[in-house]
CSV table of C-alpha atoms in Angstrom, one decimal:
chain,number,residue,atom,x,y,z
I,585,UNK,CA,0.0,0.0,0.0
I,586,UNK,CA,1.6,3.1,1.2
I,587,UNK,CA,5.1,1.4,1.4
I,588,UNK,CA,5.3,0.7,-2.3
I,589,UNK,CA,3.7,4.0,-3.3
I,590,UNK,CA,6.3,6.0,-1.2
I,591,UNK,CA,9.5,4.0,-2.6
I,592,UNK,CA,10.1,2.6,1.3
I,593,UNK,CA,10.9,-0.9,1.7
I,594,UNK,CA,9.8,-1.2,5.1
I,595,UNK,CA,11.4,-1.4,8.2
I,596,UNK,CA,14.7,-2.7,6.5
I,597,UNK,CA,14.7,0.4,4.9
I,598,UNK,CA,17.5,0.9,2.0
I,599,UNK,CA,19.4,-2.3,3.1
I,600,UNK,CA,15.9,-4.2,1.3
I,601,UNK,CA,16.0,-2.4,-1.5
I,602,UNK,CA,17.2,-5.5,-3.4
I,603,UNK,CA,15.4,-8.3,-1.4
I,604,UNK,CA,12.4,-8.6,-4.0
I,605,UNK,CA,14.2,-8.0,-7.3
I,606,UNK,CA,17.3,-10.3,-6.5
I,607,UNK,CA,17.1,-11.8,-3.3
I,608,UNK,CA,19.7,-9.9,-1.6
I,609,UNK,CA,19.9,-8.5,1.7
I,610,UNK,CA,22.8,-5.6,3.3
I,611,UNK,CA,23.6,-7.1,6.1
I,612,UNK,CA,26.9,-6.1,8.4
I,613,UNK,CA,29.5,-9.0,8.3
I,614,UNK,CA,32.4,-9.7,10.3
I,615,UNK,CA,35.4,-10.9,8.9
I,616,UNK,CA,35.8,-14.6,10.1
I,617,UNK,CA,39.3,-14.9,9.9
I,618,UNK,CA,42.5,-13.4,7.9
I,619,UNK,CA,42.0,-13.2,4.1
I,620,UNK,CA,44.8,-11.7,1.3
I,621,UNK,CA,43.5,-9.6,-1.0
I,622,UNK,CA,43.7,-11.3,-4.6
I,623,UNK,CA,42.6,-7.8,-6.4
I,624,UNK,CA,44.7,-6.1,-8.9
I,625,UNK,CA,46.3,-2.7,-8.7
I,626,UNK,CA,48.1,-1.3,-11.4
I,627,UNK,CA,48.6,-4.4,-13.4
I,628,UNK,CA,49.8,-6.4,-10.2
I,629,UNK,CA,48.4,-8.5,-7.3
I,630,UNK,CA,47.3,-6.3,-4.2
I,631,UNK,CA,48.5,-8.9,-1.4
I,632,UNK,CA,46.7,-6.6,1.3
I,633,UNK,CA,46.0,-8.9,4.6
I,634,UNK,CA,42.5,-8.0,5.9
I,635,UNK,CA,42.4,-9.1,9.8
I,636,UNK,CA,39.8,-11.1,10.9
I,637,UNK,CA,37.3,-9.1,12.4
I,638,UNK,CA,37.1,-6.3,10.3
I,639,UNK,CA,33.5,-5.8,9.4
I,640,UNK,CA,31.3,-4.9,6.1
I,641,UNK,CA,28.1,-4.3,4.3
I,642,UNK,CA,27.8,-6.9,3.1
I,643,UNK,CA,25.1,-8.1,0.6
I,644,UNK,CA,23.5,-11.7,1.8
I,645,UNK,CA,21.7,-14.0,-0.6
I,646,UNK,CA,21.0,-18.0,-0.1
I,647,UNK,CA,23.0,-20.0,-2.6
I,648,UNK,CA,21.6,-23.9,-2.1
I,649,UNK,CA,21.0,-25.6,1.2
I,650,UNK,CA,23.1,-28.3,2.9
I,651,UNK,CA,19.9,-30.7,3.8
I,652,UNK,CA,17.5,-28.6,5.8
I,653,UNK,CA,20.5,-25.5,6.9
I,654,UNK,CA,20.8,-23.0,4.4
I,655,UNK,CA,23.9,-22.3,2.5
I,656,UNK,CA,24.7,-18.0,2.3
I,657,UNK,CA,26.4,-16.4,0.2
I,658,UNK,CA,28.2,-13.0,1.6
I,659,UNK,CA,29.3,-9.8,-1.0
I,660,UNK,CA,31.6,-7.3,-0.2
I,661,UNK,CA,33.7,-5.0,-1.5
I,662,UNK,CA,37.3,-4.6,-0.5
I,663,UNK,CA,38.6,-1.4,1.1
I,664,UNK,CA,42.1,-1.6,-0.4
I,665,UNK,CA,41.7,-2.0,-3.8
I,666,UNK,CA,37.6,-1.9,-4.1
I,667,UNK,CA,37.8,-5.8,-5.5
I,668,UNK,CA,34.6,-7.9,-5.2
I,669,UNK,CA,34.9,-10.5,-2.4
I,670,UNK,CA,32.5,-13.0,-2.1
I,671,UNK,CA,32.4,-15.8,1.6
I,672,UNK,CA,30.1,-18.4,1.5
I,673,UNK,CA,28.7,-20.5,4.6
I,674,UNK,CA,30.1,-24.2,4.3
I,675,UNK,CA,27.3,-26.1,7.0
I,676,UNK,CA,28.8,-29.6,6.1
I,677,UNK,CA,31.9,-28.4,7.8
I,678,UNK,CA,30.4,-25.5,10.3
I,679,UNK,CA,32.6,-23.0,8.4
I,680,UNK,CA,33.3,-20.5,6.1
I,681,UNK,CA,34.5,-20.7,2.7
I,682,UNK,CA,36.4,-17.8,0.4
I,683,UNK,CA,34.7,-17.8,-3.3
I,684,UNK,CA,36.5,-15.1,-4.9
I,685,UNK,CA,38.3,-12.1,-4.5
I,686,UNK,CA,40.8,-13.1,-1.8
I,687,UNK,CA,42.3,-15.8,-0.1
I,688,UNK,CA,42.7,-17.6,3.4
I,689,UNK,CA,45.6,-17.0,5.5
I,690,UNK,CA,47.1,-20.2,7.2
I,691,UNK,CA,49.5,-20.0,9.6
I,692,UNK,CA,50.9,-21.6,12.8
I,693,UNK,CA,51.7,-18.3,14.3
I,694,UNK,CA,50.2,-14.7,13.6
I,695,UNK,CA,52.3,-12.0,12.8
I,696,UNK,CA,51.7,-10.9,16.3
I,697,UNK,CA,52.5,-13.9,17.9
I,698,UNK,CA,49.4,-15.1,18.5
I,699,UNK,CA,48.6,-18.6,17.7
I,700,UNK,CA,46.6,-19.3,14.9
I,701,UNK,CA,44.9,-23.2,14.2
I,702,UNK,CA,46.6,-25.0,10.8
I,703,UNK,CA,43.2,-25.6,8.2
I,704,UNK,CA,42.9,-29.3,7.8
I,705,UNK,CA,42.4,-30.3,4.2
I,706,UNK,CA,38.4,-31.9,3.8
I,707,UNK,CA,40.4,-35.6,2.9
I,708,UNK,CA,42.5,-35.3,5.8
I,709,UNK,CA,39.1,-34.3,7.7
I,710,UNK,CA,37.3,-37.6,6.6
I,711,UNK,CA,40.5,-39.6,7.2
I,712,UNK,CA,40.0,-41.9,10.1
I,713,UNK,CA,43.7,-43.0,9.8
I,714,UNK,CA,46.1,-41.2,12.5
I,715,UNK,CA,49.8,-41.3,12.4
I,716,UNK,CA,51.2,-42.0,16.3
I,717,UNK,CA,54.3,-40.5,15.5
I,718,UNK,CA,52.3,-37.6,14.2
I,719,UNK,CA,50.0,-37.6,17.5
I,720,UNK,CA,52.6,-38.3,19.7
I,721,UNK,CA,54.6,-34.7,18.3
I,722,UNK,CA,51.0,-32.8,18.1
I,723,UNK,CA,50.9,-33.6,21.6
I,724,UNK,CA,54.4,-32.5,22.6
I,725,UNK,CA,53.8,-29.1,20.6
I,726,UNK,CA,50.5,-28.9,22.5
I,727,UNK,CA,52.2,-29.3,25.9
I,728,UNK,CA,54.6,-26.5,24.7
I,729,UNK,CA,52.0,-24.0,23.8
I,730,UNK,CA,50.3,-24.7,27.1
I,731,UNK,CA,53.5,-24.3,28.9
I,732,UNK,CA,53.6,-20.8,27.2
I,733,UNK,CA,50.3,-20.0,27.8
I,734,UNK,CA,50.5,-20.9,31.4
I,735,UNK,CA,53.5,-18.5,31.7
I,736,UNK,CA,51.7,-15.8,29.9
I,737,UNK,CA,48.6,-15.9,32.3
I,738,UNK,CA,50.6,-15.5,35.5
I,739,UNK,CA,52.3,-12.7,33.9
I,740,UNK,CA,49.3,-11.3,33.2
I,741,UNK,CA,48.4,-11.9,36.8
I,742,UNK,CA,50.9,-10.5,38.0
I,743,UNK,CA,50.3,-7.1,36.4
I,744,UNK,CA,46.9,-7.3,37.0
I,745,UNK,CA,47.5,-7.2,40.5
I,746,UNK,CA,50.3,-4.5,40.5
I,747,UNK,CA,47.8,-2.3,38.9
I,748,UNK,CA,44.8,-2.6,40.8
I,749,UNK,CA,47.1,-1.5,44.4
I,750,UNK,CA,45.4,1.4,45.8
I,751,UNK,CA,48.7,2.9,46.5
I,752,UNK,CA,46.4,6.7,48.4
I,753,UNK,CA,45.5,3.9,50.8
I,754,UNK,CA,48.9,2.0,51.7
I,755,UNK,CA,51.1,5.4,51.9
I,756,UNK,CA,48.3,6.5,54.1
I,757,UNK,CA,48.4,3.7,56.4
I,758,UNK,CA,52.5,4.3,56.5
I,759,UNK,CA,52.0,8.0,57.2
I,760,UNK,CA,49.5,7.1,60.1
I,761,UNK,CA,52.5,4.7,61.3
I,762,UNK,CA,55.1,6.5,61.2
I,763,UNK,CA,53.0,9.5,63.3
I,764,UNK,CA,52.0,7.5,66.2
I,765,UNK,CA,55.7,6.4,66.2
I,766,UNK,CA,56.7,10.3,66.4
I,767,UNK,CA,54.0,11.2,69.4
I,768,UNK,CA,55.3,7.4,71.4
I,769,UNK,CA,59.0,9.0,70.8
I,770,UNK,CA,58.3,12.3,72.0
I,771,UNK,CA,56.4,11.5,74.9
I,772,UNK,CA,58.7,9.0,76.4
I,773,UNK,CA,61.5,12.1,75.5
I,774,UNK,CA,59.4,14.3,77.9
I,775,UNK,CA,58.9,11.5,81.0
I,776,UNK,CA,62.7,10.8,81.1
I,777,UNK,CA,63.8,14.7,80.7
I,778,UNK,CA,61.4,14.6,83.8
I,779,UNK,CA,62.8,11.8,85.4
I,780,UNK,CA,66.1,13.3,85.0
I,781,UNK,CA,67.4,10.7,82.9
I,782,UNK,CA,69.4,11.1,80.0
I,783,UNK,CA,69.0,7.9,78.3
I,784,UNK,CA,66.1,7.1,76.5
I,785,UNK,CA,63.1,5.3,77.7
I,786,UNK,CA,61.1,2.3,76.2
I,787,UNK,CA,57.3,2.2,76.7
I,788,UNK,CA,56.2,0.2,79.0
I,789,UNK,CA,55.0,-3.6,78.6
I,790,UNK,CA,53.0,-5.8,80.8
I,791,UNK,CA,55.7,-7.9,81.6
I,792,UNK,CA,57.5,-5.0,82.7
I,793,UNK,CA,55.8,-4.9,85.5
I,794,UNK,CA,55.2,-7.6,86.3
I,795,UNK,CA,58.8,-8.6,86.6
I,796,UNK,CA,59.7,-5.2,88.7
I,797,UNK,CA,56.2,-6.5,91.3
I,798,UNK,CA,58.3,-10.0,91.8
I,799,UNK,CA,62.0,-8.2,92.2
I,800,UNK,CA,60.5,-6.1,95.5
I,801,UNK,CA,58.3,-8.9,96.7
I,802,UNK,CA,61.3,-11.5,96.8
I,803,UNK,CA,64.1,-9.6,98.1
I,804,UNK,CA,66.9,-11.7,98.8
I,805,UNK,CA,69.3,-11.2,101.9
I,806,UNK,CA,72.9,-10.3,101.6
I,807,UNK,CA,75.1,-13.2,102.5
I,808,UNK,CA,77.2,-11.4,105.2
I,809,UNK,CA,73.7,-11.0,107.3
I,810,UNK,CA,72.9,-14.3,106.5
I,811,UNK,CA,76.5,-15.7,108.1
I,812,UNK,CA,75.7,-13.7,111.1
I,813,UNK,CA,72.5,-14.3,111.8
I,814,UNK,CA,74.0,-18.4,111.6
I,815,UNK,CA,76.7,-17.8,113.3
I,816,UNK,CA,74.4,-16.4,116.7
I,817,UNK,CA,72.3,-18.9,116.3
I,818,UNK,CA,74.7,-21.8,116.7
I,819,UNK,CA,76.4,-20.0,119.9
I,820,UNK,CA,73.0,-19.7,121.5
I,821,UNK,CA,72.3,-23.4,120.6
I,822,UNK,CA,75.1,-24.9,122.3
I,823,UNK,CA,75.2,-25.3,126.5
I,824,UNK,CA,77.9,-24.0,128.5
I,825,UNK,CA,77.3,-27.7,131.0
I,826,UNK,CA,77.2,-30.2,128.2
I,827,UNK,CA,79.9,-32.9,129.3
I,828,UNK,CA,80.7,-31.8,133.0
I,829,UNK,CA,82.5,-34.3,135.1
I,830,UNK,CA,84.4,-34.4,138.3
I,831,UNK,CA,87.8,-35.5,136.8
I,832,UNK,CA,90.7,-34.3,136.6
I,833,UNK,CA,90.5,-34.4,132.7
I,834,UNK,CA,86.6,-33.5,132.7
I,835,UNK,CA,87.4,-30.6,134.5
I,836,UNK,CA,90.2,-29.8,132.0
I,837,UNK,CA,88.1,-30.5,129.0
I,838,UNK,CA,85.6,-28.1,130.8
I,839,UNK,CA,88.4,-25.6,131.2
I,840,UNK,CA,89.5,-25.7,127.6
I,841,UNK,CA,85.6,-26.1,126.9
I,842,UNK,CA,85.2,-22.7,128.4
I,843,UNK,CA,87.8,-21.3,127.2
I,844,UNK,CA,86.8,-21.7,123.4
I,845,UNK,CA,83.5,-20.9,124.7
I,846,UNK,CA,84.8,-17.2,125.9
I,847,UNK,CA,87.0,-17.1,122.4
I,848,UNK,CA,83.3,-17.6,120.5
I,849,UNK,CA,81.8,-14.5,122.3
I,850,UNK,CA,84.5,-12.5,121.5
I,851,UNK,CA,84.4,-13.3,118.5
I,852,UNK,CA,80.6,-12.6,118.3
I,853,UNK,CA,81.4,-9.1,119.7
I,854,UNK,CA,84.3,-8.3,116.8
I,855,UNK,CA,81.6,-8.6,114.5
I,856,UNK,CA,79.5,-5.5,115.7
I,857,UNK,CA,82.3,-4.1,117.5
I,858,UNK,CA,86.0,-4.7,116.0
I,859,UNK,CA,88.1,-3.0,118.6
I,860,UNK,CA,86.9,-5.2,121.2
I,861,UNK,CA,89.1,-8.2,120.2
I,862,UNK,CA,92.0,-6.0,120.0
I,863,UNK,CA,91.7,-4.9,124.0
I,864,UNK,CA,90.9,-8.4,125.0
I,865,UNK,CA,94.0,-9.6,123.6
């Protein structure tokens, strides 16, 4: 109705504007993977790598079907050397296949080291033989790339990590640090200039005191009032009568007994006094 009378091709717009006539659809396309540019410029191949990923308007049309899946055919124009390059769907093999205009790149590694798979041929794909030699080295190169992956991630880790340090909040924790250190320093300055003490004082710890509570509570006595205090004790334990007989020799043992006894007391004296010895003698 008032579509067609207008020119409008409905909601697709401009991108329809060959959908009844031919078919065809603009759609945008994404490059699939790397393709060389077979066009010609100035009498000689262009050679210009398009990267996979680079996307098109690209005019869609259905070519066939696979069975039930439709096969799509994709037409775009190449911004190098304007040549006509045409991708089809390939559903058999749940890929893409170049028609014209350019060609696939194939490649173990990328020109930017990335790793890129190697296309199998469609005979090698049907193949059910498999070489063990063949496996046995796919596997070693496998192990290898891993290895190199592996590597790759923790340096990526690793720089992840560096990068995400909120270094505002560790120097302020360090400043915060560093100024309680300052004020703990100062103040213990002030207490020993009060003290009258030149050196420099260490905060105090529980143990500390705890350790100063048991030094005044067990006080141990000097040895020379221990020796005296011994020493009266044994004098005052003994007995001036032990042994007394009336013999001859018991009163001579007595005598000498006595005598030793008088030398003791004297000796007890010298200790608080030490002239008295002297006058005795």
């Amino acid at each position: 109705g008032i579509n067609t009378y207008r020119g409008s091709h409905g909601a697709l717009g401009k991108r329809a504007k060959k959908l009844k006539s031919e078919g065809k659809l603009v759609v945008r396309f994404e490059m699939p993977f790397n393709v060389t540019c077979s066009g010609l410029v100035r009498g000689k191949r262009c050679g210009e790598t398009i990267a996979k990923g680079v996307r098109f308007n690209a005019e869609k049309q259905q070519q066939g079907s696979y069975y039930t899946s439709k096969i799509w055919l994709f037409t775009m124009t190449a911004p190098c050397c304007k040549q006509k390059i045409e991708i089809r769907t390939d559903p058999k093999t749940t890929d893409f296949v170049v028609v014209s205009g350019a060609e696939r790149k194939a490649s173990a590694v990328g020109a930017d080291g990335v790793q890129v798979l190697d296309l199998v041929d469609e005979s090698e794909r049907g193949s059910n033989h498999v070489d063990p030699f063949e496996q046995l080295e796919k596997n070693e190169r496998q192990k290898v790339a891993a290895t190199s992956s592996h590597k790759q991630i923790r340096d990526l880790q690793s720089w992840s990590a560096a990068t995400r340090l909120d270094n505002y909040e560790i120097n302020k924790k360090l400043r915060s640090e560093n100024r309680g250190k300052r004020k703990r320093d100062k103040r213990m300055e002030e207490e020993g200039k009060a003290l009258g003490l030149s050196i420099k004082l260490e905060e105090e710890r529980p143990e500390d005191r705890r350790e100063a509570s048991l030094a005044f509570l067990q006080r141990p006595a000097t040895a020379s009032k221990v020796t005296t205090r011994e020493k009266r004790r044994a004098i005052m334990r003994e007995s001036i009568f032990k042994g007394a007989s009336t013999s001859a020799g018991a009163n001579a043992a007595r005598s000498a007994k006595s005598h030793q006894l008088r030398k003791k007391l004297l000796r007890m004296k010298s200790l608080h006094s030490p002239g008295v010895l002297s006058r005795e003698q």
